[in-house]
Amino acid sequence: MDLNHLFVITISAIFINNFVLNRFLGICPYIGVSKNMDSAVGMGMAVVFVMTLASMVTWLIYDFMLKPTTSNIFYIIFSAKEPPDLTYLKTIAFILVIASLVQFVEMVVQKVSPTLYKSLGIYLPLITTNCAILGVAFLNLDENFNFIESIVNGFAAGVGFTLALVLMAGIRERLELAPIPKPLRGVPIAFLMAGLMAIAFLGFSGLKL
Amino acid sequence: MSMMSEFSKGFYKENPVFKLVLGLCPTLAVSNSVQNAIGMGVAATFVLIMSNVIVSLIRKGVPKKIRIPIYIVVIATFVTIVDLVMAGFAPALHKSLGIFVPLIVVNCIILGRAEAFAGKNPVFYSFLDGLGMGLGFTFALTIISIVRELLGNGSLWGVPLMPPSFEPVLLLILPPGAFLTLGLFLGFFNWLDAKRDA
């Protein structure tokens, strides 16, 4: 495994193609959970965790259950004449896997570490409908990443999301005290801030890796 | 409950993007050209209507505890249909919308309407609700994309409209432009409401 290549994937997912500011994935939690720092950090941690797991699991599902190869599980079990092409089921399979994964993680965390559950617990159910998680699964497919690359991409994308979320929370805590015109208070000013942050992140697109 | 109000509330009073602030990821991502915006709007409207109708039809047989996974499977089925049909008949559009076609599954508007409306109301009303909300979503996407494409690229639906001396504001079709345009639109509608109430 080429470490250089993994480094490029990481930097690209965190800065150049930041999930929130460049790919527009996970905007709802970005605007909804960025009102204070503590919940932003909690949400960020939960997303990093679930995204890494989801990249891992969806890759395994796609390669061993949906893709028409000789290592397809259904091909082996039913000893069919040729490997079945089930890739058209990927949307349904991925969303179900991610929804059950989140539920499962919630139960495990609750059992194993009640303290962690207290800080992450309320964010986990919100994550099911976070398009960033399903998005990373589809992006891994589009980019033809292998198992390790998918995991690294999932982790880095989560870190990028957390970075944008925490930066935003820091700005919004200060905005509370700023004299903002009334119609722009709340969500509209958050979008304008996000626009300015996106301009800043646009600078990273000049990086040659 | 009048049929007309179920249909028309999605346009302004409960517009999913401007008023409920839902479904933001596709709104920001595909509003860089009018073609993309309308394509996404029509796809989402189809899924919204069909899932509302099916959810409303099965609402009496669905156990309350597992209703969300059931709704998600219904939605994902129609998204798969849209995905395959679009890939077959409009490959260029399918390519430029990219991963946002399968991501219609997690568009909060659709699950939100299934949960808040279709799961409790009869089929015909759910159909009207889906149609109204879908058109409201398309309407919001279209006006955002008109601003972005006209100022950012000097064209509408790919047709150049601006005089040659016009210098396109490239920023608007880049990602930051999406945030700025939507933020200003939200502020504008807040201002309009405050003015009307006063």
Tab-separated table of C-alpha atoms in Angstrom, chain A residues 100-112 117 124:
chain	number	residue	atom	x	y	z
A	100	SER	CA	-29.172	-0.549	10.970
A	101	LEU	CA	-25.491	0.204	11.536
A	102	VAL	CA	-26.339	3.436	13.337
A	103	GLN	CA	-28.918	1.632	15.470
A	104	PHE	CA	-26.377	-1.080	16.253
A	105	VAL	CA	-23.608	1.378	17.131
A	106	GLU	CA	-26.044	3.162	19.424
A	107	MET	CA	-26.823	-0.055	21.304
A	108	VAL	CA	-23.167	-1.102	21.575
A	109	VAL	CA	-22.012	2.301	22.786
A	110	GLN	CA	-24.828	2.406	25.326
A	111	LYS	CA	-23.784	-0.998	26.702
A	112	VAL	CA	-20.005	-0.584	26.595
A	117	TYR	CA	-23.197	7.361	25.101
A	124	LEU	CA	-26.516	9.123	16.616
